[in-house]
mmCIF file of C-alpha atoms and ligand atoms in Angstrom:
data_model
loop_
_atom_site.group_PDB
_atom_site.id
_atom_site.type_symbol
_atom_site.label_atom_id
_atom_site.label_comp_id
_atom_site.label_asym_id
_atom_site.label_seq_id
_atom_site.Cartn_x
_atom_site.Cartn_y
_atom_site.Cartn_z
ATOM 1 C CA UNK A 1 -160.598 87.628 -0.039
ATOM 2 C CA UNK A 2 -161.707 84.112 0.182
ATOM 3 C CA UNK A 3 -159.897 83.681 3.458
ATOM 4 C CA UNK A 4 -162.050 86.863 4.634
ATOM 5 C CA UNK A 5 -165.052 85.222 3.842
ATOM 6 C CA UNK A 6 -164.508 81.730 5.174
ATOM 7 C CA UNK A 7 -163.599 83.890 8.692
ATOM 8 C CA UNK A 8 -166.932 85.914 8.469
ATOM 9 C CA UNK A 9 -168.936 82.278 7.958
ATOM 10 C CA UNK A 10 -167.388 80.641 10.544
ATOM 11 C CA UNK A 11 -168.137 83.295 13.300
ATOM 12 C CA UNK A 12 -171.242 83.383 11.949
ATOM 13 C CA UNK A 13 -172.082 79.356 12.513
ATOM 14 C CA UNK A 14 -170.526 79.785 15.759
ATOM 15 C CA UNK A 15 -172.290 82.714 16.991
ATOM 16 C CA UNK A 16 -175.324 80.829 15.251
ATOM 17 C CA UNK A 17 -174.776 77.929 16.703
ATOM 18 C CA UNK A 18 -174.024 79.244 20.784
ATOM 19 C CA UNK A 19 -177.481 81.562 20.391
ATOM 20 C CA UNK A 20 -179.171 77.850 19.848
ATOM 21 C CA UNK A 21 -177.634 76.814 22.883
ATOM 22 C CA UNK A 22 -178.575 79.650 25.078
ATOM 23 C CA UNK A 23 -182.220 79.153 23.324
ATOM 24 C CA UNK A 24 -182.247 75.655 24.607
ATOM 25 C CA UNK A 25 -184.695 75.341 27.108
ATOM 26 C CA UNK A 26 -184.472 73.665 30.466
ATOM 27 C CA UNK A 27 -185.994 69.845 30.734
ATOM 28 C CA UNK A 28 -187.554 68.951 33.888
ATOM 29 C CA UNK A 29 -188.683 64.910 33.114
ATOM 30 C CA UNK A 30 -191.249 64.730 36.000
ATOM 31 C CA UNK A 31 -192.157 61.254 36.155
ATOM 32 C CA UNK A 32 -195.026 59.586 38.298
ATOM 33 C CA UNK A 33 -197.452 56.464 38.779
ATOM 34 C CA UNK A 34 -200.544 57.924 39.002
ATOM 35 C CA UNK A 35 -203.316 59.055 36.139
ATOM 36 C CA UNK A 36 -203.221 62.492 35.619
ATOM 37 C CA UNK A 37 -207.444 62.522 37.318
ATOM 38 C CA UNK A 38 -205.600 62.029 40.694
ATOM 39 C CA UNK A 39 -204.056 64.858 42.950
ATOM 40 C CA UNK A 40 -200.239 64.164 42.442
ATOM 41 C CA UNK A 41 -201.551 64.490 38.488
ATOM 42 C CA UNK A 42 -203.501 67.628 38.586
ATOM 43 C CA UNK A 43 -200.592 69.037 40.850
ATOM 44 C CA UNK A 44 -198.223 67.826 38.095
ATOM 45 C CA UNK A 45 -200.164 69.579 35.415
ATOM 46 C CA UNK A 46 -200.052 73.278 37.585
ATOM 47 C CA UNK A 47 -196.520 73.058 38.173
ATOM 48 C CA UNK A 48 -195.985 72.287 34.383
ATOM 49 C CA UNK A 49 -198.408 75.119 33.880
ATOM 50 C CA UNK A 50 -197.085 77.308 35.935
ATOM 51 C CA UNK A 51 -192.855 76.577 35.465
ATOM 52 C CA UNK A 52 -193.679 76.871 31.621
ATOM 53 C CA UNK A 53 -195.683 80.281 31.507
ATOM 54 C CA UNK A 54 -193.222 82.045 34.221
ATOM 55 C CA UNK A 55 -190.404 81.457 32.231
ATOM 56 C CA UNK A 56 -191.823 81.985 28.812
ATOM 57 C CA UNK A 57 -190.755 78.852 27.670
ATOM 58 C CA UNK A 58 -187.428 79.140 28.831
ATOM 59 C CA UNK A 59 -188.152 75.832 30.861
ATOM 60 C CA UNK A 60 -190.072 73.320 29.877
ATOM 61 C CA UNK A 61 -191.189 70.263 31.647
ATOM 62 C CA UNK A 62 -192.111 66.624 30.497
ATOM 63 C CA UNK A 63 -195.088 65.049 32.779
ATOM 64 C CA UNK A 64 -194.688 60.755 32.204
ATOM 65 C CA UNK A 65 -197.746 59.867 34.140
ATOM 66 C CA UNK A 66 -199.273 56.038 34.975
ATOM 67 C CA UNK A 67 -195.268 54.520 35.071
ATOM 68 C CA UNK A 68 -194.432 54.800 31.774
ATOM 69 C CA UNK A 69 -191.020 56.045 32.080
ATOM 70 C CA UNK A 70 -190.526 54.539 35.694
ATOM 71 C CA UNK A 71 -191.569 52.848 38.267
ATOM 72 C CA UNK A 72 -191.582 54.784 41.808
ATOM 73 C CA UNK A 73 -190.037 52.100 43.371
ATOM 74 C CA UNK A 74 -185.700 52.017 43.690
ATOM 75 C CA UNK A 75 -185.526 52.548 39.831
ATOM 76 C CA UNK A 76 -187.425 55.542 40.132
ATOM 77 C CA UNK A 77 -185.499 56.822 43.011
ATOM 78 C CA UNK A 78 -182.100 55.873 41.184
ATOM 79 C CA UNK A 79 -183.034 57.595 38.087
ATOM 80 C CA UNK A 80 -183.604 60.867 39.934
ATOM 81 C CA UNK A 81 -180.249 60.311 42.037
ATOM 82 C CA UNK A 82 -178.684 60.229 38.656
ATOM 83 C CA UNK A 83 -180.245 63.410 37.175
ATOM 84 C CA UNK A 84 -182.429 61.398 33.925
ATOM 85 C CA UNK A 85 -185.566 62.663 35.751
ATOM 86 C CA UNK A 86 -186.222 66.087 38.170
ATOM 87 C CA UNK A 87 -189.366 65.584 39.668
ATOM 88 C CA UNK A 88 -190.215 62.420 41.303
ATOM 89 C CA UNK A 89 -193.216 62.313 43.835
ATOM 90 C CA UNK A 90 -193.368 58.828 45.526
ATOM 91 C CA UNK A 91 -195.240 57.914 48.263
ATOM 92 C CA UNK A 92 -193.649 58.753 51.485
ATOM 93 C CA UNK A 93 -193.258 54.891 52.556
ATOM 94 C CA UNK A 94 -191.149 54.464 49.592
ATOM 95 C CA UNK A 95 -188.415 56.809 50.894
ATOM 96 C CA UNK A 96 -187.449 54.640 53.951
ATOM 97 C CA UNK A 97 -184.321 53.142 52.990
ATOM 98 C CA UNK A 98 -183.111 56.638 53.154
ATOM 99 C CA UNK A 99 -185.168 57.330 56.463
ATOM 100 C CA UNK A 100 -187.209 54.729 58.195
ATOM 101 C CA UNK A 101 -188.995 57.592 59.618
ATOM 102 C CA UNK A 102 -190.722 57.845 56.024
ATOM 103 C CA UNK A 103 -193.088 54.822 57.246
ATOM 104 C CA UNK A 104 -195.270 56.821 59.549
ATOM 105 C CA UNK A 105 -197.700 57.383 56.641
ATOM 106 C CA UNK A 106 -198.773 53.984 56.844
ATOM 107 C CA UNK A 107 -199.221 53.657 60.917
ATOM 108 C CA UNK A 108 -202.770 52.748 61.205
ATOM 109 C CA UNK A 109 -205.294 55.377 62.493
ATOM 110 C CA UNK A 110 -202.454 57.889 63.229
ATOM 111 C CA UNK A 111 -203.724 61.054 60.941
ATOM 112 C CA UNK A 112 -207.483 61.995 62.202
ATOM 113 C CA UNK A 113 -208.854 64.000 58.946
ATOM 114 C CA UNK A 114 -207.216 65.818 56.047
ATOM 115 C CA UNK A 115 -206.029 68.988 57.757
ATOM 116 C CA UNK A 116 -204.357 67.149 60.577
ATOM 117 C CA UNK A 117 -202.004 65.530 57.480
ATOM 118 C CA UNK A 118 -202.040 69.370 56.428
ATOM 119 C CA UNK A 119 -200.633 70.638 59.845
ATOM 120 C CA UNK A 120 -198.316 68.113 59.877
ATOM 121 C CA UNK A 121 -196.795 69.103 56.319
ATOM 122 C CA UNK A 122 -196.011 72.880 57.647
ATOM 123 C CA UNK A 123 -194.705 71.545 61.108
ATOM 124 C CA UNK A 124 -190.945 71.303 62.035
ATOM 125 C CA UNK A 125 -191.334 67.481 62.296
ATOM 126 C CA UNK A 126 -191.888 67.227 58.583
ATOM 127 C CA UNK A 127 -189.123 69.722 57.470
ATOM 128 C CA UNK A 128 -186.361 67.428 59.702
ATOM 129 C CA UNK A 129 -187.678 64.688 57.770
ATOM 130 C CA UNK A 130 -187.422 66.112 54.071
ATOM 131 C CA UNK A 131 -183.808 67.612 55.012
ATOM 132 C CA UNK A 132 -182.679 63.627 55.885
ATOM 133 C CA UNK A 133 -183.087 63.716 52.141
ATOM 134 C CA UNK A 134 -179.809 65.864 51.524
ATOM 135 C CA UNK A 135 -177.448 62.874 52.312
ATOM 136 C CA UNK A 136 -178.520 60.337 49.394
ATOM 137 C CA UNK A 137 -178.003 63.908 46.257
ATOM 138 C CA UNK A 138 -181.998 64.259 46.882
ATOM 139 C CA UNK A 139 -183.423 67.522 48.086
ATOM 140 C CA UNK A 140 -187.024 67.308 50.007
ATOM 141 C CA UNK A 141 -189.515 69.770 48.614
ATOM 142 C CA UNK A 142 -192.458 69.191 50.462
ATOM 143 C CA UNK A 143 -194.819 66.935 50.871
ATOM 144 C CA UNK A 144 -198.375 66.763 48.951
ATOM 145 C CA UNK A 145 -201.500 64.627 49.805
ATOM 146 C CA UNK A 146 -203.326 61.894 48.630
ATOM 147 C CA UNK A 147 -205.753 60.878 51.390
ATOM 148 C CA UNK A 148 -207.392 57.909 53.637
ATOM 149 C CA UNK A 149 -207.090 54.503 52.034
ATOM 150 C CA UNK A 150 -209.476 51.896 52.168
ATOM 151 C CA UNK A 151 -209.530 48.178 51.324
ATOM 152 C CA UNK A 152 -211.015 46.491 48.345
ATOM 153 C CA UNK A 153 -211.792 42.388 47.776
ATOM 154 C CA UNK A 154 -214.451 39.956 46.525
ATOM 155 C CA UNK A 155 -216.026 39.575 49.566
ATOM 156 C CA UNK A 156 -217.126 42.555 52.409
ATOM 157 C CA UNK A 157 -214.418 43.398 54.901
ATOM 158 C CA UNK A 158 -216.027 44.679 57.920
ATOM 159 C CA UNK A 159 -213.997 43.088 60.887
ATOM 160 C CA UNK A 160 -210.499 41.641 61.322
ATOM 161 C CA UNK A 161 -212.183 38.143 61.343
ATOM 162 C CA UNK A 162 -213.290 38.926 57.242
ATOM 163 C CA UNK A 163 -209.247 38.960 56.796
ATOM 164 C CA UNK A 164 -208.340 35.667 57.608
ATOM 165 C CA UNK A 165 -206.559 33.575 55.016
ATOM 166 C CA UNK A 166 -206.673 36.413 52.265
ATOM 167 C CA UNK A 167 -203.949 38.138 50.469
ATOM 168 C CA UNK A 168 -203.791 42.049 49.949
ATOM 169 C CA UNK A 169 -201.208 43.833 47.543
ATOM 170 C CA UNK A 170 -199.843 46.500 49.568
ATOM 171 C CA UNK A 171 -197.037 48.807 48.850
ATOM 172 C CA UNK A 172 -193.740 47.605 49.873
ATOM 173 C CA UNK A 173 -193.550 48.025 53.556
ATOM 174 C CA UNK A 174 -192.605 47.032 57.021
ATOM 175 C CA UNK A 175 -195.454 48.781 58.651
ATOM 176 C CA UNK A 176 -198.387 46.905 56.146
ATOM 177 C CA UNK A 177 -196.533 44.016 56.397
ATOM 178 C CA UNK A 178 -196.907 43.860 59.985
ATOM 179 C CA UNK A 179 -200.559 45.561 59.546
ATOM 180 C CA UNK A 180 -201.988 42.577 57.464
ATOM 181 C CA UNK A 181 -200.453 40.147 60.032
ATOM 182 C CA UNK A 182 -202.493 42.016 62.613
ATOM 183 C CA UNK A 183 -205.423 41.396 60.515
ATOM 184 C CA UNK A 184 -204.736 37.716 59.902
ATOM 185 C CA UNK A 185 -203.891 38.014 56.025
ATOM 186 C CA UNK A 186 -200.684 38.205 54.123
ATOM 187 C CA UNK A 187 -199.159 41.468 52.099
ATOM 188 C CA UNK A 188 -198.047 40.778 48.768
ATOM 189 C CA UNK A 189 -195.979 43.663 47.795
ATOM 190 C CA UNK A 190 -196.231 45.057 44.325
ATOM 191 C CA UNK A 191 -195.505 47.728 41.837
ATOM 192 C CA UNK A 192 -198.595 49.865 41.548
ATOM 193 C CA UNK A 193 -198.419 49.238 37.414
ATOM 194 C CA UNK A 194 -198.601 45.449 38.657
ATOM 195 C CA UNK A 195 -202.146 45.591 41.157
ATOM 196 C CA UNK A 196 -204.717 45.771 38.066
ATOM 197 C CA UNK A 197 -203.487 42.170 36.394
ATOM 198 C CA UNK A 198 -202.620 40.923 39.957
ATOM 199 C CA UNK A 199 -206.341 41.054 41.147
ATOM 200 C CA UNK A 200 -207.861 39.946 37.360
ATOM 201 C CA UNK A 201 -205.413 36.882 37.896
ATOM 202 C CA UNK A 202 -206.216 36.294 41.868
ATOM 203 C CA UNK A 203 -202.418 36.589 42.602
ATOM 204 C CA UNK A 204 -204.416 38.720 45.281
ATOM 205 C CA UNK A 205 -207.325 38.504 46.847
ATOM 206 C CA UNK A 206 -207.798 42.691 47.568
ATOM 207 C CA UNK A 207 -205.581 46.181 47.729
ATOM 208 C CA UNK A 208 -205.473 49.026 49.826
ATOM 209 C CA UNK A 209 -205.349 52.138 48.193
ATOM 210 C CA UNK A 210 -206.955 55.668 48.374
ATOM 211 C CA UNK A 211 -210.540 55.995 46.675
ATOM 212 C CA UNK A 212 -208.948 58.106 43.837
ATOM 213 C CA UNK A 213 -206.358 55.651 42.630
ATOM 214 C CA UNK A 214 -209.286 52.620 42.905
ATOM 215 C CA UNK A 215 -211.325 54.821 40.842
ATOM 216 C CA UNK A 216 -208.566 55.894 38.452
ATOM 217 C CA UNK A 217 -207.107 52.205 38.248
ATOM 218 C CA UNK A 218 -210.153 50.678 37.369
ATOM 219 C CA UNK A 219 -210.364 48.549 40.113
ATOM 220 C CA UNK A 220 -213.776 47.977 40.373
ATOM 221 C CA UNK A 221 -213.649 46.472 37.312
ATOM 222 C CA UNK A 222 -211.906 43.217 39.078
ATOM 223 C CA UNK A 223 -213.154 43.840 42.856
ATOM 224 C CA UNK A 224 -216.945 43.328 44.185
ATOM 225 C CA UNK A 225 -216.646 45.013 47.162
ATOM 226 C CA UNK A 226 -215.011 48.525 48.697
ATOM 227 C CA UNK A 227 -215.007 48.577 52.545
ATOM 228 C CA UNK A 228 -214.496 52.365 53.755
ATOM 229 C CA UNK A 229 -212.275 50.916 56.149
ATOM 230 C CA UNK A 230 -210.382 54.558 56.081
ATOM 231 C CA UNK A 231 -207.524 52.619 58.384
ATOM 232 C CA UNK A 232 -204.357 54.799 57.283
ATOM 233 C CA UNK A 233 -203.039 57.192 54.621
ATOM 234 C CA UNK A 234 -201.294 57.604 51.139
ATOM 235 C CA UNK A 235 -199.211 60.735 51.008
ATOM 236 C CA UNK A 236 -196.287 61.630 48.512
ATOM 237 C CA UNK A 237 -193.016 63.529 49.167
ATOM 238 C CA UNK A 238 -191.588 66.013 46.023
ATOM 239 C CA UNK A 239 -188.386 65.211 45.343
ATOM 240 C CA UNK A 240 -185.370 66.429 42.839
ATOM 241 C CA UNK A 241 -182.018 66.195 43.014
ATOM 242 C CA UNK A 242 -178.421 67.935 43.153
ATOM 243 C CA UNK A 243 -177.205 68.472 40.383
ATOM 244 C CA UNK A 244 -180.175 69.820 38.520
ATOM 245 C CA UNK A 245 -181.057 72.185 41.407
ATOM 246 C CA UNK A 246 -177.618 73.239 41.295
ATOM 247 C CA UNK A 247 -177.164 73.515 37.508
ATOM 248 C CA UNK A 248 -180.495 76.226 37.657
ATOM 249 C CA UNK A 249 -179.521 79.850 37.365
ATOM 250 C CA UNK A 250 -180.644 82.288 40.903
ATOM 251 C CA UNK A 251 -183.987 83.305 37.876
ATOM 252 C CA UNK A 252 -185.016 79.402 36.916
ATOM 253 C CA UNK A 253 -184.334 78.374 40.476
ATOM 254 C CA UNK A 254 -187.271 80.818 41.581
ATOM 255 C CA UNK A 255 -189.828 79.623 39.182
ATOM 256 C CA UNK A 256 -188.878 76.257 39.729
ATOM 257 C CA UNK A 257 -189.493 76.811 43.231
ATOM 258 C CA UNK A 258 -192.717 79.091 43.131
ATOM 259 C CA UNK A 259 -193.632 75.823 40.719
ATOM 260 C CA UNK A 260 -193.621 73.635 43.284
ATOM 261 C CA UNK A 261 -195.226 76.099 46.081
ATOM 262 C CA UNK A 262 -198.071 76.922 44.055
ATOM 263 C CA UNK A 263 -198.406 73.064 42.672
ATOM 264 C CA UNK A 264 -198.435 72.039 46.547
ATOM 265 C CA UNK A 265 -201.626 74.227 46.899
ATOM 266 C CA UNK A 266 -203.350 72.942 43.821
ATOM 267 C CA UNK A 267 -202.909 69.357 45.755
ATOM 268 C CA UNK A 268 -203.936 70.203 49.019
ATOM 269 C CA UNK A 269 -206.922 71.687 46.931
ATOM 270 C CA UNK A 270 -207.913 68.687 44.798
ATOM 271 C CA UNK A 271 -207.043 66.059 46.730
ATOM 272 C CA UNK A 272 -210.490 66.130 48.987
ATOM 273 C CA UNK A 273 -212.299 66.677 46.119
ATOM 274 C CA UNK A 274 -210.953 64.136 43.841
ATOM 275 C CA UNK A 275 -211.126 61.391 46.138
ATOM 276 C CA UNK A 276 -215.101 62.460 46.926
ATOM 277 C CA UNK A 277 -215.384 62.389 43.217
ATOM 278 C CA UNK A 278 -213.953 58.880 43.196
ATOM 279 C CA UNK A 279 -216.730 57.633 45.854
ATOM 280 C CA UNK A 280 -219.655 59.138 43.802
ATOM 281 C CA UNK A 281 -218.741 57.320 40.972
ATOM 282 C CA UNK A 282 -217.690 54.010 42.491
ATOM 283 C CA UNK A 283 -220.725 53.730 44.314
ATOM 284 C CA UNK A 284 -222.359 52.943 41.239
ATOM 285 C CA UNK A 285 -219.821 50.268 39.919
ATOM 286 C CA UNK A 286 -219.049 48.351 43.080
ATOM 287 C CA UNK A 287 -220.622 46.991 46.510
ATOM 288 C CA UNK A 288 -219.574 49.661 49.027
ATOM 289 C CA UNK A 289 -219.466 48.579 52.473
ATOM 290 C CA UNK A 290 -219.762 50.925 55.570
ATOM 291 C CA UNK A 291 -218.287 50.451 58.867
ATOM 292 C CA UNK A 292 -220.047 51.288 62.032
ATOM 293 C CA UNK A 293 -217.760 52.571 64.852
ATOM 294 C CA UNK A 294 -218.055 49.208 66.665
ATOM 295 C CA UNK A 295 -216.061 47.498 63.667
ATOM 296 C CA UNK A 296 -214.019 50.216 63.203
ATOM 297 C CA UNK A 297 -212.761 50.278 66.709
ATOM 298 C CA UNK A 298 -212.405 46.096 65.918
ATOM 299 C CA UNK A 299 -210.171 46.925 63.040
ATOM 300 C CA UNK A 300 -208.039 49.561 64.955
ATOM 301 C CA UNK A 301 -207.334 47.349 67.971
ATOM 302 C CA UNK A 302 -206.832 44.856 65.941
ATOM 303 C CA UNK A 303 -204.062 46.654 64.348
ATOM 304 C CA UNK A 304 -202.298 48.069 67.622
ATOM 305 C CA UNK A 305 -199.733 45.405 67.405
ATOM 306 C CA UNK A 306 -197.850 47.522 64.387
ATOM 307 C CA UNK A 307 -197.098 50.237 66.296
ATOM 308 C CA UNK A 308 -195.243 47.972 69.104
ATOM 309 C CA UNK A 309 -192.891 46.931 66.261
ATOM 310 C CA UNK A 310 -192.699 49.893 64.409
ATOM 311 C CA UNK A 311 -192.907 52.801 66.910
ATOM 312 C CA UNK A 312 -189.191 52.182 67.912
ATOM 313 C CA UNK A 313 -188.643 52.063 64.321
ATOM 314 C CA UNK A 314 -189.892 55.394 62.849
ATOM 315 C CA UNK A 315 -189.743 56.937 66.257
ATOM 316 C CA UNK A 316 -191.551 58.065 69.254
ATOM 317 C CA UNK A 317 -190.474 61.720 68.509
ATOM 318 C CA UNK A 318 -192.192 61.879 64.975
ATOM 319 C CA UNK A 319 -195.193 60.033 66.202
ATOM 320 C CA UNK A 320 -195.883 62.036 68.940
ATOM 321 C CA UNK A 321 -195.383 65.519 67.135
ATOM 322 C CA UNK A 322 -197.948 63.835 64.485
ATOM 323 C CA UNK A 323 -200.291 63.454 67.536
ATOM 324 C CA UNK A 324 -199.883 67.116 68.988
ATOM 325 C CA UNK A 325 -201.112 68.143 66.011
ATOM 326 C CA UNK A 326 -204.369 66.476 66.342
HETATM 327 C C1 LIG B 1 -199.047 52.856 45.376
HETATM 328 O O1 LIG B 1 -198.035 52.234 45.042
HETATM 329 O O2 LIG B 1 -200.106 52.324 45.694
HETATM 330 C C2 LIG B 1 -198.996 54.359 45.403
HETATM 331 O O3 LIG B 1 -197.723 54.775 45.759
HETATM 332 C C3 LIG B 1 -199.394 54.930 44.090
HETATM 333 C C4 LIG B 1 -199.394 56.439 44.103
HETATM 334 O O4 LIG B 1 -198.384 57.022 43.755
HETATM 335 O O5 LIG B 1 -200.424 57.006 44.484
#
């Protein structure tokens, strides 16, 4: 009798105990630099939204905004490669030791407005370039939008001239190497958790970035002056990897990827707005300087140079399909 009833409790606690594994949910760690006022946060917070109410909480996902669970840099990139996040969404530039093609984001003057980025996202072009992905274990989801970025210093930057001397943290790149050269100044590259303290010290005299990141980073609070210098973009590329994609059944795979499709609209849809917003509001905190078309044809001869280096780098091909799409 007692043996019957030790048999009956232990099929219990193991059918008790494989129903709590089926119950487990999914865990997509989503992990990102940004505030979640930007567009890659509000597209964060849809596909968490969206992922979480399709599959009635069957999958469940984790947003770590403003770095604090990585950096985007390598360690980001590694962690995804190794499956302890799913969702990474770097900026495109930070992708090019897998693809030096990655660094035609930050040509100068190459995208003309927003929806020539947009036409470029749904062209062939782009789609060649997330599939160069599939070699490293990272799968290419599309890309999403930040927008035009403009410099920031203690003093007005209206001409290359204004440049001379000063030093600018800039993403780590080839292409703004090369494009604060062209301008006589010096890139200092740094982690985008590291600008804010960098520009309090003076490690650096000014940034580049896109109007919602200066607002959301509290830039102003260490920076005079914003010059709408609008010489080149920021734009992110949504990545996962392998072996979570692979580890999703044919149902989770579905939301996951309606997630992201419907998440990539919210972006496109923000984005403008947000980085509006930004102006509005740092208009009244810092010195904003306007360009006529006399500088800014100064500022983008001045930075023709970059694409005699770099062209041959990223490609003619891309480049030129970019153009096209004028
Ligand atoms: C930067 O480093 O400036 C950007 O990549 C930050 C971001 O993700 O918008």
């Amino acid at each position: 009798m007692k043996s019957t009833l030790r048999i009956i409790l232990g099929v219990a606690l193991a059918l008790g105990a494989s129903l709590a594994l089926a119950a487990k949910p999914v865990v997509i760690k989503f992990s990102f630099v940004t505030t979640l006022d930007t567009p890659k946060g509000k597209a964060a917070q849809a596909f968490k939204a969206y992922v979480e109410k399709a599959s009635g909480g069957e999958m469940k996902v984790e947003l770590y905004p403003s770095s604090q669970l990585y950096k985007d840099n390598q360690e980001g990139i590694n962690a995804l490669i190794f499956n302890n996040i799913q969702l990474l969404v770097p900026s495109a530039t930070k992708l090019k030791g897998y693809n030096p093609a990655f660094q035609f984001v930050d040509l100068p003057y190459l995208f003309k407005d927003n929806d020539h980025f947009k036409r470029f996202t749904e062209s062939d072009a782009a789609k060649k370039l997330l599939q160069s992905l599939d070699k490293a274990g990272l799968v290419g989801l599309g890309f999403w939008p930040n927008g035009f970025k403009h410099f920031t210093a203690n003093k007005p930057l209206r001409r290359p001239a204004d440049f001379k001397g000063l030093k600018f943290r800039t993403q780590t790149s080839g292409v703004l190497e090369a494009q604060m050269k062209a301008l006589g100044a010096t890139a200092v590259p740094l982690a985008f958790s590291e600008v804010y303290q960098a520009l309090a010290q003076g490690v650096v005299d000014g940034q580049e970035n896109t109007l919602s990141n200066i607002y959301t980073q509290r830039y102003y609070e260490v920076q005079k002056y914003l010059s709408l210098t609008r010489h080149g973009r920021l734009d992110y590329v949504v990545i996962t990897n392998k072996i979570f994609l692979n580890s999703l059944t044919p149902e989770q795979k579905k939301i996951f990827m309606d997630g992201i499709a419907y998440a990539n609209q919210v972006a496109f849809k923000e984005a403008v707005g947000l980085n509006q917003g930004a102006l509005e509001k740092l208009r009244q905190r810092m010195e904003v300087v306007e360009l006529s078309d006399e500088d800014r044809a100064a500022m983008e001869a001045a930075m023709q140079p970059v694409y005699d280096e770099y062209a041959p780098k990223i490609g003619w091909d891309l480049i030129n399909a970019i153009k096209a799409l004028r």
